[in-house]
PDB file of C-alpha atoms and ligand atoms in Angstrom:
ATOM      1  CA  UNK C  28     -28.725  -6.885  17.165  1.00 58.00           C
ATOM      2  CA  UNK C  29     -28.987  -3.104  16.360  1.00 66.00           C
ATOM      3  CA  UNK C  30     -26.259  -1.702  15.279  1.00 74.00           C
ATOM      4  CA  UNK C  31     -24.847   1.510  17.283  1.00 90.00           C
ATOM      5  CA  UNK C  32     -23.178   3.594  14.485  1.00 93.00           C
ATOM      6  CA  UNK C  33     -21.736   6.076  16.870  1.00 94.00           C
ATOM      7  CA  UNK C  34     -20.086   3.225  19.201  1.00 96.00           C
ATOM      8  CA  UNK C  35     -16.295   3.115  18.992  1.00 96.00           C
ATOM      9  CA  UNK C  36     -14.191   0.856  16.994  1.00 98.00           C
ATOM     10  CA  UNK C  37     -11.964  -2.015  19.250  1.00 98.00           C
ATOM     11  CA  UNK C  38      -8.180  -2.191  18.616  1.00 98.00           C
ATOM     12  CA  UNK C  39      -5.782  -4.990  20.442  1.00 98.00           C
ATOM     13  CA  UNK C  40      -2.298  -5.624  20.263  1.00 97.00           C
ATOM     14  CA  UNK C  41       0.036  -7.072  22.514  1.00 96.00           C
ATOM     15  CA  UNK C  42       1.201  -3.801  23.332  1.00 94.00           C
ATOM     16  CA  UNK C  43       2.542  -0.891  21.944  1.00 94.00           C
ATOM     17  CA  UNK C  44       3.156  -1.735  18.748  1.00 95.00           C
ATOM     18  CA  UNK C  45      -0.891  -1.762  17.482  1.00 96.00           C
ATOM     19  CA  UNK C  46      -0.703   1.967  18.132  1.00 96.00           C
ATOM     20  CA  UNK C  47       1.037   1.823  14.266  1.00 95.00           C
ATOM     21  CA  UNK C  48      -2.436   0.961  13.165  1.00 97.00           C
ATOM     22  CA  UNK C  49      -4.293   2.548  15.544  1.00 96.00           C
ATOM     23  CA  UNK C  50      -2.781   5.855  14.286  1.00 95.00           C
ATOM     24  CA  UNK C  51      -3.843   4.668  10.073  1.00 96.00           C
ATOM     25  CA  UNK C  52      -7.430   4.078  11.742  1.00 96.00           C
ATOM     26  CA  UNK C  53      -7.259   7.679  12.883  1.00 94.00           C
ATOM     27  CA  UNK C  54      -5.778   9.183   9.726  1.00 94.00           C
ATOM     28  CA  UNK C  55      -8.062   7.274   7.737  1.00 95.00           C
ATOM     29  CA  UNK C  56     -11.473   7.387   9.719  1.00 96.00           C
ATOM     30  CA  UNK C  57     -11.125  10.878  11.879  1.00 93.00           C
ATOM     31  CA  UNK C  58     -15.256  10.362  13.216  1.00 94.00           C
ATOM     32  CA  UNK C  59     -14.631   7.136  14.734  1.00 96.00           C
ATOM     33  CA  UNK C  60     -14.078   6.514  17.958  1.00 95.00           C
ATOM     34  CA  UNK C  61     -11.742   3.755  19.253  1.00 96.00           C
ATOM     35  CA  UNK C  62     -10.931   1.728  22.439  1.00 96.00           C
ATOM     36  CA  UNK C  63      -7.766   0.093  22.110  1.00 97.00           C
ATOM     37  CA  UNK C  64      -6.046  -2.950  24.660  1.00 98.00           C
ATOM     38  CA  UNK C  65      -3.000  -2.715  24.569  1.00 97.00           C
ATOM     39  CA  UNK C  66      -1.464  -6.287  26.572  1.00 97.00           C
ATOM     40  CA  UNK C  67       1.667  -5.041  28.103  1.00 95.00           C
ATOM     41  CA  UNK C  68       1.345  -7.420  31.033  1.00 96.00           C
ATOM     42  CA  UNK C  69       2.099 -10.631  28.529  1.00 96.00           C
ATOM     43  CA  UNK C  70       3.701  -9.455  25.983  1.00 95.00           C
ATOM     44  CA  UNK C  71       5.419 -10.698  23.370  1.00 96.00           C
ATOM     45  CA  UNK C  72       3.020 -12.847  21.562  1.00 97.00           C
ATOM     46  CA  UNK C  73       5.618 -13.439  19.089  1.00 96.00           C
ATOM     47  CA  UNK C  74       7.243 -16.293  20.757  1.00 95.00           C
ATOM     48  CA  UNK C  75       4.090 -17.610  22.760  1.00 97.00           C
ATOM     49  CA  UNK C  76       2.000 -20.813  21.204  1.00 97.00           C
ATOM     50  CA  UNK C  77      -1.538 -20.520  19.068  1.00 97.00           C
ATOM     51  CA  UNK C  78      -3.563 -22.141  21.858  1.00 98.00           C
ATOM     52  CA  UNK C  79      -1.860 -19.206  24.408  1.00 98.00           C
ATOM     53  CA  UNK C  80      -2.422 -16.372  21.457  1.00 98.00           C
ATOM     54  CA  UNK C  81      -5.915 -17.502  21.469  1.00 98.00           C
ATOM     55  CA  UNK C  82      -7.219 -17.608  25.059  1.00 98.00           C
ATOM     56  CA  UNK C  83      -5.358 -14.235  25.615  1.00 98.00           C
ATOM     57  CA  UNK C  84      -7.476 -13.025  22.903  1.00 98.00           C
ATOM     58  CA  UNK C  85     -10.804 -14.371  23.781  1.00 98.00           C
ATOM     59  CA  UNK C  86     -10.225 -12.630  27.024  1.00 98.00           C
ATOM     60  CA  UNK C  87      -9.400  -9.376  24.873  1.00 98.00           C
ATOM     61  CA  UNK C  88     -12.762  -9.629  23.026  1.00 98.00           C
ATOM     62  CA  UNK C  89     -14.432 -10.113  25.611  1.00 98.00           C
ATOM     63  CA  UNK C  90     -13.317  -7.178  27.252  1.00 98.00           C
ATOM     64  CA  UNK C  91     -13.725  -5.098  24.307  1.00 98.00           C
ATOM     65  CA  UNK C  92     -17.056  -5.986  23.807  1.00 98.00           C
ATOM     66  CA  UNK C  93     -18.169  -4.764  27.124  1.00 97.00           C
ATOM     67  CA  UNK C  94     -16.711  -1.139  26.445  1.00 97.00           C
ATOM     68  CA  UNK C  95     -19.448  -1.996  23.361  1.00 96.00           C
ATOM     69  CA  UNK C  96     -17.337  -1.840  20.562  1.00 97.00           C
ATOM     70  CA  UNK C  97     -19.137  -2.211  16.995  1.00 97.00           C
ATOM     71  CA  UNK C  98     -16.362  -4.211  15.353  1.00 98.00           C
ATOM     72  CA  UNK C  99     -12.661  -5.009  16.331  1.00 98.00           C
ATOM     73  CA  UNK C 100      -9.219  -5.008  15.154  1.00 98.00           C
ATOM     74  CA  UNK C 101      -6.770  -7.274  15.900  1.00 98.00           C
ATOM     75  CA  UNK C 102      -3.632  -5.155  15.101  1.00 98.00           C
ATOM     76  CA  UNK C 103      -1.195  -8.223  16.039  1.00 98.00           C
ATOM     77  CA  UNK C 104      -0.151  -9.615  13.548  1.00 98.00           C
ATOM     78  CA  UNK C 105       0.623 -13.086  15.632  1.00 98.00           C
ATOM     79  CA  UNK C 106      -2.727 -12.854  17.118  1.00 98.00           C
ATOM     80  CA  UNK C 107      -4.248 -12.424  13.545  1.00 98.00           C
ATOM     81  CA  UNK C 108      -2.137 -15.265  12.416  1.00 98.00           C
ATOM     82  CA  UNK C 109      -2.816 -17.187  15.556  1.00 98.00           C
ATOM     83  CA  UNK C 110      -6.266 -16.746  16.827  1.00 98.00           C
ATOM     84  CA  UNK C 111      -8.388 -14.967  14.113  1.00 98.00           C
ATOM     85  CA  UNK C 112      -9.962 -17.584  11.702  1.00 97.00           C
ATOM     86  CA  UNK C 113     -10.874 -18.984  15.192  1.00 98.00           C
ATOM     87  CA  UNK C 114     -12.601 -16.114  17.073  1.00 98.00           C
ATOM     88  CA  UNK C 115     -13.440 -14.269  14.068  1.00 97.00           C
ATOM     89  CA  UNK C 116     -17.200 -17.087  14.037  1.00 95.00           C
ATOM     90  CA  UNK C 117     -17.657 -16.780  17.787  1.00 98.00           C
ATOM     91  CA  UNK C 118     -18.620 -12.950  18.674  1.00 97.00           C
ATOM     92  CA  UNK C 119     -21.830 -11.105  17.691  1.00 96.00           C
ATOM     93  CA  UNK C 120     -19.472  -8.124  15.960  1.00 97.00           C
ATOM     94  CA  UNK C 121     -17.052  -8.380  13.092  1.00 97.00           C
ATOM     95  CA  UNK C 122     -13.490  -8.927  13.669  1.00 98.00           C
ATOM     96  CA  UNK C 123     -11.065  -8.157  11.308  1.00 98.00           C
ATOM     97  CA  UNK C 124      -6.991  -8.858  11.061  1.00 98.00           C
ATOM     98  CA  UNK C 125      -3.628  -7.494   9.755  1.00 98.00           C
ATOM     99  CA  UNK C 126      -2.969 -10.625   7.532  1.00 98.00           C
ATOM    100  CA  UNK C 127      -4.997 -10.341   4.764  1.00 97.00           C
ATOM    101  CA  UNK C 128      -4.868  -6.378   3.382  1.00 95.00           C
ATOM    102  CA  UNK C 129      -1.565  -6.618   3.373  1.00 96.00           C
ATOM    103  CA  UNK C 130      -1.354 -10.038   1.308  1.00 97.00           C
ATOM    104  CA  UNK C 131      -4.038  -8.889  -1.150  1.00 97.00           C
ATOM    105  CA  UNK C 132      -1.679  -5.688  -1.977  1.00 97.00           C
ATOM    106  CA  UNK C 133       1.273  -7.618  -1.891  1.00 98.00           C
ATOM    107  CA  UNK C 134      -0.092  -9.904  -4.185  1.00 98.00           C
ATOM    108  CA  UNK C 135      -1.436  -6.605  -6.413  1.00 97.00           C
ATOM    109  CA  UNK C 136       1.700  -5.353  -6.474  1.00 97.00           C
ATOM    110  CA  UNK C 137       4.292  -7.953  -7.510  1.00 98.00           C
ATOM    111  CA  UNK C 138       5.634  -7.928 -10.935  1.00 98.00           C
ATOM    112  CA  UNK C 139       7.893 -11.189 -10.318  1.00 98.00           C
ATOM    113  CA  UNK C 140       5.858 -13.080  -8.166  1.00 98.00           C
ATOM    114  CA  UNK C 141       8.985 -13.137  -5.275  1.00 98.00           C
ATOM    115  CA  UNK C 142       7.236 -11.587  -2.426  1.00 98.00           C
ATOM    116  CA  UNK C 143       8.960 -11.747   1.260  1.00 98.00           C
ATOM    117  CA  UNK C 144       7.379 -11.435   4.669  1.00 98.00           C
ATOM    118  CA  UNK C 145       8.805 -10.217   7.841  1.00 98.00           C
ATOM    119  CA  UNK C 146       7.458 -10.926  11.143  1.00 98.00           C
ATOM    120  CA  UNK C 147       7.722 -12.796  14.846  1.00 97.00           C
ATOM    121  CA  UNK C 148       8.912 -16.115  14.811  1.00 97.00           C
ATOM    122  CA  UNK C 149       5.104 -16.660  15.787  1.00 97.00           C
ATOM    123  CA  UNK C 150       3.703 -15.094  12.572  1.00 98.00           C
ATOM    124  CA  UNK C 151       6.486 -16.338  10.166  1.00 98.00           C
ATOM    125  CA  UNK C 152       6.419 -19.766  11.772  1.00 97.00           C
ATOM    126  CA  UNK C 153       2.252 -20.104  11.401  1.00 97.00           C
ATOM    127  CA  UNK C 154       2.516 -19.680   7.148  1.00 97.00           C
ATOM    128  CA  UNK C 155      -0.266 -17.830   7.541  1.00 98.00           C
ATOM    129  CA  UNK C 156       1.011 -15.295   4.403  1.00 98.00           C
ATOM    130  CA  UNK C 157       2.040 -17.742   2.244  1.00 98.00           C
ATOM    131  CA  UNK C 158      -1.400 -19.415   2.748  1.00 98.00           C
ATOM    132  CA  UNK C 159      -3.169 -16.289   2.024  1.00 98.00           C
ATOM    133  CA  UNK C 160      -1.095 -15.315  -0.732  1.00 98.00           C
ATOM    134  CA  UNK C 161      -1.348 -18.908  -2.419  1.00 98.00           C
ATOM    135  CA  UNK C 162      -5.003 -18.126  -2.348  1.00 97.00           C
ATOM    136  CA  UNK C 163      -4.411 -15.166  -4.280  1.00 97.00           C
ATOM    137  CA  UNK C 164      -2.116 -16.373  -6.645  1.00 98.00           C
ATOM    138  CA  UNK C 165      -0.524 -19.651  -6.463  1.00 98.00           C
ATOM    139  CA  UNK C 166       2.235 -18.525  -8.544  1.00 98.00           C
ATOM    140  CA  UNK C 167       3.502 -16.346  -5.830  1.00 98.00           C
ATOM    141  CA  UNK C 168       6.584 -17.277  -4.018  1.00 98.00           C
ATOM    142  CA  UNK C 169       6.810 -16.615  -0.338  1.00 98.00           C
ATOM    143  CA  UNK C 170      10.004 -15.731   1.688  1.00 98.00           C
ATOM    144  CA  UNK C 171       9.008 -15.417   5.087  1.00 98.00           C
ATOM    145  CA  UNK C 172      12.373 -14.387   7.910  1.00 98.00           C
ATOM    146  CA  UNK C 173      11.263 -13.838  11.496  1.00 98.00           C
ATOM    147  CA  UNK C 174      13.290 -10.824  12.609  1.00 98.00           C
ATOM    148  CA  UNK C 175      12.994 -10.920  16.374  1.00 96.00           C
ATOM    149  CA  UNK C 176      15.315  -8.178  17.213  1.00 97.00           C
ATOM    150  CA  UNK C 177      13.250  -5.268  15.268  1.00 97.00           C
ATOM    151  CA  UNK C 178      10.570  -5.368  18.508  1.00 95.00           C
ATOM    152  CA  UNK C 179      13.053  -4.529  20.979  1.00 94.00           C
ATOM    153  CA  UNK C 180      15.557  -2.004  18.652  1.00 95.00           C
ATOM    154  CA  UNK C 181      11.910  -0.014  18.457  1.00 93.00           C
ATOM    155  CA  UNK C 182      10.267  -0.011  21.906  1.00 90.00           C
ATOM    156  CA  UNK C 183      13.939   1.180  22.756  1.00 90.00           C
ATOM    157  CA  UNK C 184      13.337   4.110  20.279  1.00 90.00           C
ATOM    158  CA  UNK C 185      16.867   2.965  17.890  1.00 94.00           C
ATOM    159  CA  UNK C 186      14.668   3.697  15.173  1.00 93.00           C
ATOM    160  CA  UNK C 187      17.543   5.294  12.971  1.00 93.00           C
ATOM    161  CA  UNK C 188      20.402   3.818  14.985  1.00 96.00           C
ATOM    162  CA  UNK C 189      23.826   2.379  13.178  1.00 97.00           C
ATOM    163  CA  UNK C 190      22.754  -0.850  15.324  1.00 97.00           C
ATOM    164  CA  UNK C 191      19.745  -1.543  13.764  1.00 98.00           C
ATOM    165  CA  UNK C 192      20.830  -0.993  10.127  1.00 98.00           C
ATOM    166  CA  UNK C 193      23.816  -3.427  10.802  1.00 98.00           C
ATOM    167  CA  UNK C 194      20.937  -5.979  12.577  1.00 98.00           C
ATOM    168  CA  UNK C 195      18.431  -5.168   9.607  1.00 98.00           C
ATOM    169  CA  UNK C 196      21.664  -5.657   6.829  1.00 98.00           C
ATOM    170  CA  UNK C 197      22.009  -9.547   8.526  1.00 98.00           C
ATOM    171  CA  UNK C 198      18.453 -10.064   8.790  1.00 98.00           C
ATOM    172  CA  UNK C 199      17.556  -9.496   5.428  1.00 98.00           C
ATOM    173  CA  UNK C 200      20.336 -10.450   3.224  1.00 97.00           C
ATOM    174  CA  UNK C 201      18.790 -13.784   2.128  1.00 95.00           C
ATOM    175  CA  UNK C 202      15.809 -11.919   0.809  1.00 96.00           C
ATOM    176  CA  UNK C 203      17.426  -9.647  -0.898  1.00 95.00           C
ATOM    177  CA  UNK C 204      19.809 -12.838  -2.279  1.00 95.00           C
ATOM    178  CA  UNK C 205      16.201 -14.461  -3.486  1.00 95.00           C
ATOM    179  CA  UNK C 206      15.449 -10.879  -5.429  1.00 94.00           C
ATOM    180  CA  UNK C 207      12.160 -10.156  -3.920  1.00 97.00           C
ATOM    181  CA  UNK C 208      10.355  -6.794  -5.294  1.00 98.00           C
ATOM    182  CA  UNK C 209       7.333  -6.791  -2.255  1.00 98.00           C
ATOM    183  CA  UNK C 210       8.232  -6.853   1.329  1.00 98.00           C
ATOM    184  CA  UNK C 211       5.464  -7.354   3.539  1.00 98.00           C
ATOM    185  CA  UNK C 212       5.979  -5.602   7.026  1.00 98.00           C
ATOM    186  CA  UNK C 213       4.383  -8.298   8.964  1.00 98.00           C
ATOM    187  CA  UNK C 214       4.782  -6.910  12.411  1.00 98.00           C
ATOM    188  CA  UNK C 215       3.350  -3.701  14.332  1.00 96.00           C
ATOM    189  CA  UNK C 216       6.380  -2.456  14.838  1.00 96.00           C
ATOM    190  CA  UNK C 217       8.511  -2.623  12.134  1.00 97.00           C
ATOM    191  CA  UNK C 218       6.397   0.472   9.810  1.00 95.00           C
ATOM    192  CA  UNK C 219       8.405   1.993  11.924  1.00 94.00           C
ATOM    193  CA  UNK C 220      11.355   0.805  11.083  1.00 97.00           C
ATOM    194  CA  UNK C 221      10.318   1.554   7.169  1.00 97.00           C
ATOM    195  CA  UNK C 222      13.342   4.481   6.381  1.00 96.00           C
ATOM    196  CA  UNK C 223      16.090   1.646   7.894  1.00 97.00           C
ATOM    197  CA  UNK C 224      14.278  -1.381   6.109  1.00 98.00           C
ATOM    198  CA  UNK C 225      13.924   0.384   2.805  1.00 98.00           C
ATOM    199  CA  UNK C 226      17.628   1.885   2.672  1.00 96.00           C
ATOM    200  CA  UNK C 227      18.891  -1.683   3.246  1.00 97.00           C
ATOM    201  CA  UNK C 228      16.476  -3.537   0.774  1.00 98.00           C
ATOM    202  CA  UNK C 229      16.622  -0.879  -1.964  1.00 97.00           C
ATOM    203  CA  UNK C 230      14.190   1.067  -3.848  1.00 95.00           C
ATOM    204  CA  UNK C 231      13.125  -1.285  -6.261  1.00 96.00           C
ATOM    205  CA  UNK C 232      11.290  -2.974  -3.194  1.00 98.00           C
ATOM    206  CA  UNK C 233       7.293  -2.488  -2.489  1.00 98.00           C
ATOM    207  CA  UNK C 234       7.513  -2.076   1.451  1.00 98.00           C
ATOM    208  CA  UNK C 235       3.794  -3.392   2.015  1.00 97.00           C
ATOM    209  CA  UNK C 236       2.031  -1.153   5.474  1.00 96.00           C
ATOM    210  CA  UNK C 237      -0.506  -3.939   6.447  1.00 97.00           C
ATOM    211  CA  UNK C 238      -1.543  -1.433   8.994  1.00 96.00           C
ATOM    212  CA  UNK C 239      -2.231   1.173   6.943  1.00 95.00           C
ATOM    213  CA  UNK C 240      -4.382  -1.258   3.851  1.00 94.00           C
ATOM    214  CA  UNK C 241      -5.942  -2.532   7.571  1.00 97.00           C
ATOM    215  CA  UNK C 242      -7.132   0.548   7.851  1.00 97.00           C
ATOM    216  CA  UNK C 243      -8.864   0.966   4.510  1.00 97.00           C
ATOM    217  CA  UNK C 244     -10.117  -2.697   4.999  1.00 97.00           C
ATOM    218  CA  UNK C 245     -12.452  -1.027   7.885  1.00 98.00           C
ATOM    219  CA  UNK C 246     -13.373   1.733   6.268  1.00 98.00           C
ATOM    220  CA  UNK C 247     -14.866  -0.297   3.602  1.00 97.00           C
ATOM    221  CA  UNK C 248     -16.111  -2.924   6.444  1.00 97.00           C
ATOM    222  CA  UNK C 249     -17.860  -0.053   7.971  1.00 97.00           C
ATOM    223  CA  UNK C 250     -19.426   1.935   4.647  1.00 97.00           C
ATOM    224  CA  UNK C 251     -20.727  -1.878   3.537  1.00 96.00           C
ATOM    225  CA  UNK C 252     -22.407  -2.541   6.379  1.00 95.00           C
ATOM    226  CA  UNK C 253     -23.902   1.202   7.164  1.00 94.00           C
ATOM    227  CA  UNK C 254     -21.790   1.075  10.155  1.00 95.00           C
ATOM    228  CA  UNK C 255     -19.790   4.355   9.475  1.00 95.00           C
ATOM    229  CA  UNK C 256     -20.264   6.989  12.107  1.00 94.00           C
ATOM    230  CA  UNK C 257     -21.879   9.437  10.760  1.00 84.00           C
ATOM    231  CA  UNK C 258     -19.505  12.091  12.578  1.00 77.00           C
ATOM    232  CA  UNK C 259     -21.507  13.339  15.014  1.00 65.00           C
ATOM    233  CA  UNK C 260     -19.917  15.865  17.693  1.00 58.00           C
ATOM    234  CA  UNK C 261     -16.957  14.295  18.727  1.00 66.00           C
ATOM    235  CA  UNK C 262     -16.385  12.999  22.533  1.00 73.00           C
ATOM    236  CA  UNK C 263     -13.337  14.923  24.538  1.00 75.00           C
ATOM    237  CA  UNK C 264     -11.964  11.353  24.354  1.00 80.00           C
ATOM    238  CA  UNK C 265     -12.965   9.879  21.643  1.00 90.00           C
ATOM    239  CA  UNK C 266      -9.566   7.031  22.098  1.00 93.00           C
ATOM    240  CA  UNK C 267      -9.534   5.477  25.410  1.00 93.00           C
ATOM    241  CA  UNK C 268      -6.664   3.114  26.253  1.00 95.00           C
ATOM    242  CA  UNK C 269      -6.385   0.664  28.395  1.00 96.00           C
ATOM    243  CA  UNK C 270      -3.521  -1.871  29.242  1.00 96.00           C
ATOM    244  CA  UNK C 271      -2.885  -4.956  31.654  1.00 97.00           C
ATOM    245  CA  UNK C 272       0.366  -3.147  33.270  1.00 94.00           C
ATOM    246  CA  UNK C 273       2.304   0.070  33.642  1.00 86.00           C
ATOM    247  CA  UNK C 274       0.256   2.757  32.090  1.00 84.00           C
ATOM    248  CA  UNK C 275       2.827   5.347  31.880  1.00 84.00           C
ATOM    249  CA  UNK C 276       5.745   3.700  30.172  1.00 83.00           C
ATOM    250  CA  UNK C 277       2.587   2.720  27.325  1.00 90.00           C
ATOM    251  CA  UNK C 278       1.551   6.341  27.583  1.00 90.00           C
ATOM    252  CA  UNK C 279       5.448   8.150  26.781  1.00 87.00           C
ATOM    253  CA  UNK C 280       5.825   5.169  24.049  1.00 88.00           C
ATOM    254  CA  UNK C 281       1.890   6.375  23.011  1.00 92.00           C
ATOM    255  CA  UNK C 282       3.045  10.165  22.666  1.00 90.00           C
ATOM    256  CA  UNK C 283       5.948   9.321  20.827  1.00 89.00           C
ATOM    257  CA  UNK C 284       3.902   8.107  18.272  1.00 89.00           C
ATOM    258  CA  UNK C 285       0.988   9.232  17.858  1.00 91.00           C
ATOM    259  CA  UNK C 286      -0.754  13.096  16.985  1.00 81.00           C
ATOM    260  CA  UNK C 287      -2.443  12.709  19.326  1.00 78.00           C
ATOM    261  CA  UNK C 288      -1.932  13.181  23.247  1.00 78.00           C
ATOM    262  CA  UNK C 289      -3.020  10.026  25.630  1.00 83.00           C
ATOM    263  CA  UNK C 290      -4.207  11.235  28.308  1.00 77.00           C
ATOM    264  CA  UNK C 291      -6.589   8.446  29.076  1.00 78.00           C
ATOM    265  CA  UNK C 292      -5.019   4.821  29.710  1.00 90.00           C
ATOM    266  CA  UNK C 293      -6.114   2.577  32.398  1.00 93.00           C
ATOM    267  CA  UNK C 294      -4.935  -0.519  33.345  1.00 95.00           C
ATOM    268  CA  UNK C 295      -7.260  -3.324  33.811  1.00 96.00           C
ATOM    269  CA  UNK C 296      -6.820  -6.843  34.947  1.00 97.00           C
ATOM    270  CA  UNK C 297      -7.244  -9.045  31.405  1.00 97.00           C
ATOM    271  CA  UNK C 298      -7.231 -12.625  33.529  1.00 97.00           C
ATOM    272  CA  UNK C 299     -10.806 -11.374  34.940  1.00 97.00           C
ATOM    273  CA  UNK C 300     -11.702 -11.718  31.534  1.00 97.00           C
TER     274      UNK C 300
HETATM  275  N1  DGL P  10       2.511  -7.164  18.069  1.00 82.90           N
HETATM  276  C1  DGL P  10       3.347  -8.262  17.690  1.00 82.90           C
HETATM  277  C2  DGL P  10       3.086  -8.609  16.208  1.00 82.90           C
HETATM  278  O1  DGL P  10       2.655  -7.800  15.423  1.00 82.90           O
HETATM  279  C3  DGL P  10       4.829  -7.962  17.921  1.00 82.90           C
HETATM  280  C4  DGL P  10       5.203  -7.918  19.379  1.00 82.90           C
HETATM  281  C5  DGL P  10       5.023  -9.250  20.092  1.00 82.90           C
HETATM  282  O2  DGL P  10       5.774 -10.215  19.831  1.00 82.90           O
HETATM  283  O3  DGL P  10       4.112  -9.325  20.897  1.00 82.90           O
HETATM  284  O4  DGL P  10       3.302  -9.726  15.819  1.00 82.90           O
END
């Protein structure tokens, strides 16, 4: 297969919440072009089973690949800890997860081997980190807490509410009580939630961005391979997004975050797929 340096980069999510890395992919690698899915129609994946998580992602890849993406991102971290060691072996382009750059600075970073990991009940559930991480090190101890309340407090925009420092307080007390110094953000959405999480867990806690080390994971993907655009004359839209429902509530939620205004998001019926 010949490799199209110039063709855009494939992001998916089960919504909004893989704009978080999305937005590090653009910081990070400004030539690239990227398509992203976001899968508004069925979300949350956080509480939905592995064989679900991975037939909705088949049908994401397969999507993506016909908008000829050179490589994808799987910016969920339930569908990285769900479906990716699975699909990863059966597409012709390389797909790459949340899980792993995050663990591999966790692990980096820890000075007393307590590390804690945040997350759907989905990710926190699978063990994926602690897998990873025992990999790394098998000294590490892993804390995982599934804090289903942060995706909701943050698509309703309570980013620096009372509310959600009282609901962040009870969710991570008993990780703070085990005297972790890493916390792995394990979620799309909660790097935005990083001010509230960090004033409650203190400053002596690493607050690991998998979204952001995803994003240098690529880069390096891309250089390795010579797949790196070479930053030729950007496109007028060089992102495209599409979804499987309501467009414009994704778009305001898009502009929120983002430096970036999306203009372009179509929705697209996944099940064809
Ligand atoms: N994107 C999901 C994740 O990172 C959170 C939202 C959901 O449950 O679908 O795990």
């Amino acid at each position: 297969m010949t490799i199209d340096k110039e063709a855009p980069i494939g992001v998916f999510d089960s919504g909004v919440g893989g704009l978080t890395v999305a937005r590090e992919i653009m910081r990070n690698l400004p030539s690239e072009k990227i398509v992203y899915f976001g899968d508004t129609a069925r979300v949350p994946y956080g509480s939905k089973s592995r064989e679900t998580i991975i037939r909705y992602s088949r049908q994401i890849i397969r999507f993506l690949l016909e908008q000829h993406v050179k490589a994808i991102v799987v910016a969920c971290n339930t569908a990285s800890a769900f479906a990716l060691e699975t699909v990863k072996h059966e597409f012709p382009v390389p797909v790459i997860g949340v899980i792993d750059a995050g663990a591999q600075v966790a692990a980096a970073e820890t000075k007393n081997k307590r590390v804690g990991v945040i997350g759907t009940e989905g990710t926190i559930g699978s063990g994926i980190h602690e897998t990873v991480l025992h990999r790394l090190d098998p000294e590490i101890r892993v804390l995982g807490k599934a804090c289903p309340l942060f995706v909701p407090l943050v698509e309703e925009g309570w980013l620096h509410d009372p509310l959600t420092t009282e609901v962040a307080a009870r969710y991570l007390r008993e990780l703070k009580d085990q005297d972790i110094d890493t916390l792995i953000l394990g979620c799309t959405h909660y790097p935005l939630l990083r001010s509230t999480i960090g004033q409650v867990m203190g400053e002596h806690v690493r607050l690991v961005n998998p979204a952001y080390e995803t994003a240098l994971e690529l880069k390096a993907l891309l250089t390795d391979s010579g797949m790196l655009s070479g930053g030729a004359a950007q496109e007028e839209f060089p992102y495209r997004f599409f979804v499987s429902d309501l467009a414009d509530k994704f778009k305001s939620f898009a502009n929120s975050i983002l430096p970036y205004d999306v203009e372009m998001t179509q929705k697209i019926d996944i099940e064809k797929y």
